[in-house]
């Protein structure tokens, strides 16, 4: 396959289509995934190719959707359960964290639960406190769940394809503001393995660690900083379980400075884990404490003027790095 | 149309017109303002449910609503200016611009809150019923929700609790036939929703939402029953005239189905009934409509002119005033960087 | 007793005796071993439900169960030694000692897992039904749960889905009258649970669990119906002879109620029927009982003698073999401290 | 009131009884809280004093229990919702995190939700993966929820009393292994204010930061270390929201060494937040990276032999501190 221009949304759709063609155990189960084509249009058209038995429109019954996916995964199917918003995680965490995540362990390794829970999160549509959250922290804190959060079009494709081959449950969180992101990609070209972080931009003064939408925010900050003579290395984690500390530590040991950027709330969120790990593993090389730029510890307000101010921005990253390096 | 002597059909017409007129302006607001929340769900076609049930409530009664609830709040007597300002995310809105269309609330009018989680507000009404029973207030609480919520487990838990504890609660399903692109018969094998409530021990009725009088009459009876300790369930059948949200052009249903659905227009039906019965003339009703149109035009101007909330408001209301507040990111960074 | 020609009453009796005998030993195990999981829920009194339903299943059918499920798994043909070892948290147990009484499972026998979350396993059976339909396997899946789960929302979501999609699923409520200390009439205003399933479109029946033959007959019919695409619901009424768990002496119910409940003994009823009908003599049945008692005595010895899992097993099975494993705390600390 | 010997369980019961006597808006809603007296006996006997209208036995409907508590709290009652096990949080997080926690904010400050969600967690009864978890991390990551986790009998009383006066939702997590803990306490004596950490044992060599049951584990480790000449300071956080970083930082600045001890899983848990904050605030004073001792990142196995090995022990703390201080 040659280079093609694809959006993040199209790449996800392509990944589903390619995987479903290769593996007919894959079924997509969720609200409006079939005829409607997905609330964010990811599955649009797939029902015409694969039929209603493989794009299963469901009632608005999130716990039963995830629970049914668990049962289906245990009996020969490879379900992709779609949760329309990650904000609804509070309805399904029992099925996800008490059931899907623990079944292999509780049953002594007899069986696994190879399901993918696709969902999307983040701010950007002034959709309010119950439709704009970044709740990957809850998932990351649950042993047994793999967690992928693609930042690029290529990763939207490859991480989803890879997720659909894993033997254990994967939570796959897209970002609502990335669906229209467009890139020229060659889907045939192998990307990094599952669980490996990507260096999106090399630099020697400071390491910016990010994932999902914050990667491009960090990239833009790095670009702006570069104009001021500060070279920032931008690392895209790609998966939060597993966490590729090797790549991160190698960079931080070189730069001596690290800033973690996350759209989830600050306290007890993913950024805290990264600070803890980086500090544990790179302590002697750190010239400053690892800093966290994350969402404010508040619900997301609807008012667009406030909404944009709740999450890290390019200028916040820039200012922080400048201050950190005393420039 | 039902002929109960206390049925205020002219008032119900006016209420329904206000809702329709407001909702038409909401669509317009988005185009003109651009800053409103992206999540706007119009209740055109559902005016009979909103007007009929709310007219049967006492001022001290309360209610929770779902995401498609502008009409219900207007029927309760909301100030359309403050509503429109809230939808636009402005400081003059009911929730100071933080809640928007899907999280509008007003304690003064007993609106315990709209909810963006399908089914999310239902158990709150049960809790309110528990309060009213315990405090002996005599009030009733109502949970409004869509047909989509008929497939949410918490509804059954809530109905069971209300029935078991004989709470003054009414469950109202605004059955507009669709949850997004899914018609009720693709969401449930049996779609007689009243029977689902009855087996839990509720007084349950289905009613045609095209007929606002019938809704009012049914709601009156069920609210009286709830007030006396037998909670109820009312399923109001109607039709969602437009798409689920702004962007949805409803490709999943036929033009014929839409047309047939829109013919079930509670507003038109009430208008015809008023005229037929000699309760109003066409000219009088046109005057009402025009007056309301003017009022609703003004709401957009009000909302557009209103100020967005100040940035400082961001950290208010996470906790009660006087309690430990969240530390803003910039201050935190400042503090940390100052030490090192 | 029902007289269907294919009703294997002697076998059902034997199954029920095995369950009773096993459960009596479980209580003993705890006293002698001390190391078993603290959460032990005996199914004495519920043998009719377990034996009757499981006898109607095909080998390729599967099921999920609730926390009180030793009997169901035994009725399915479990090895009592491996069960007892699992309950004792030993390496020879069905789940290598990691699951215990509330998380026992065996893929070989189609036991998709017991569940310590009330209602937690119900939707798994729906998912299994979805698999069987899609894969064309012809199998049926059964969700077993207690009367307490009748108040868990996920049950209604699951029943609705099964009915809507016409899945080969049977929902079985083992209605032992109590959820911990709460009798069904304190948990629900209306306690005819079959009608709750019927309104969702399931084929629904209530049956008396004292009569194992009646359970078998009802289960056979409903499983056949489910296999043909009409899912079912069976509520088996019985009585929880003992407390909720080991420590519960049931102070919330009267001695009379307990006595009356225990008189509804499916085992005794079946025994009498066998003798009355000349299908077995007292001596024959005594011999069966004695043989089973011996077998069950041995399970305790087996479980006590068995090895606990090695410490190294702790990090197995969090993820599949070959996948990235959790790093043990001590190794992690070692690594960090070695650097600094 | 004079000194009395009370268990943690009795202190909790006393707190409920005293608060209910003073404030008749308080009602307790939950499974088996009335006639049964609570699965762990905390509410035993209260129904005889306060009646079934104030000790409300519920069906097994966790989402509706918490949801009803939210509605009751908005309309004049002060509900105490009991969740029998913190492991069931996955069933109620929507009501807790999307509703209770956000209502004040979403509604622009019009109203608060003064409810207390009482629950219990932790290992110790070989109850398995779905009844032994420590899930405070999920709560801590949710803005809008206060979080208290008493470690002592006195705090069981005072923190619960205080929780019942707060205007916002409080999650109050007891520990199943502490119910039988007995202390001589004088309940009339004021303790530390809400939100303030306690120094349970003073020391100058290392700071051990803990909460809930891990406080006594840390205390025992400190005692053992003291015999070797290492003086550990033990800080009991008491509340995780708010977090008293002032007390913690003051200690760490003095000792230069910190170890955080938590029974929750390591990754993205409460201990990560503490490491991040301590590092951010005490970086220049730290001689070593702050270390985390937490539960392994695995589900909790039933087998008692394995169960005890999943969480931090006295000897693990001792060994870690010794190694850290090179002794
Ligand atoms: C728990 C939950 N699931 C899904 C959604 C996404 N969603 C929003 S509205 C809607 C359809 C709801 O249908 P219905 O209850 O009939 O209300 P209507 O939109 O027709 O008024 C869906 C699926 C949501 N907001 N909350
Ligand atoms: C979701 C959930 N809520 C509460 C509990 C605690 N609990 C365990 S068993 C039980 C009673 C269940 O009653 P029932 O379903 O009738 O089963 P039985 O014990 O009678 O077999 C309760 C409340 C739980 N394990 N899971
Ligand atoms: Mg609808
Ligand atoms: Mg029961």
Coordinates of C-alpha atoms in Angstrom, one line a residue, chain C residues 8 12 32 35 52 137 139 185 193 207 209 213 267 283 286 309 318 327 333:
Chain C
X8 CA -34.2 -39.1 35.9
X12 CA -31.6 -36.1 40.6
X32 CA -10.6 -27.7 60.6
X35 CA -7.2 -21.1 55.9
X52 CA -33.2 -29.7 38.2
X137 CA -23.0 -23.8 17.9
X139 CA -25.5 -24.2 22.6
X185 CA -41.0 -8.8 50.5
X193 CA -40.5 -12.3 39.5
X207 CA -41.5 -23.1 39.8
X209 CA -37.8 -25.7 44.0
X213 CA -38.9 -32.9 39.0
X267 CA -34.0 -33.9 49.2
X283 CA -31.9 -49.3 52.1
X286 CA -29.2 -45.2 52.5
X309 CA 0.0 -22.1 45.5
X318 CA -2.6 -11.1 35.4
X327 CA 7.1 -6.2 38.1
X333 CA 12.7 -1.5 44.8

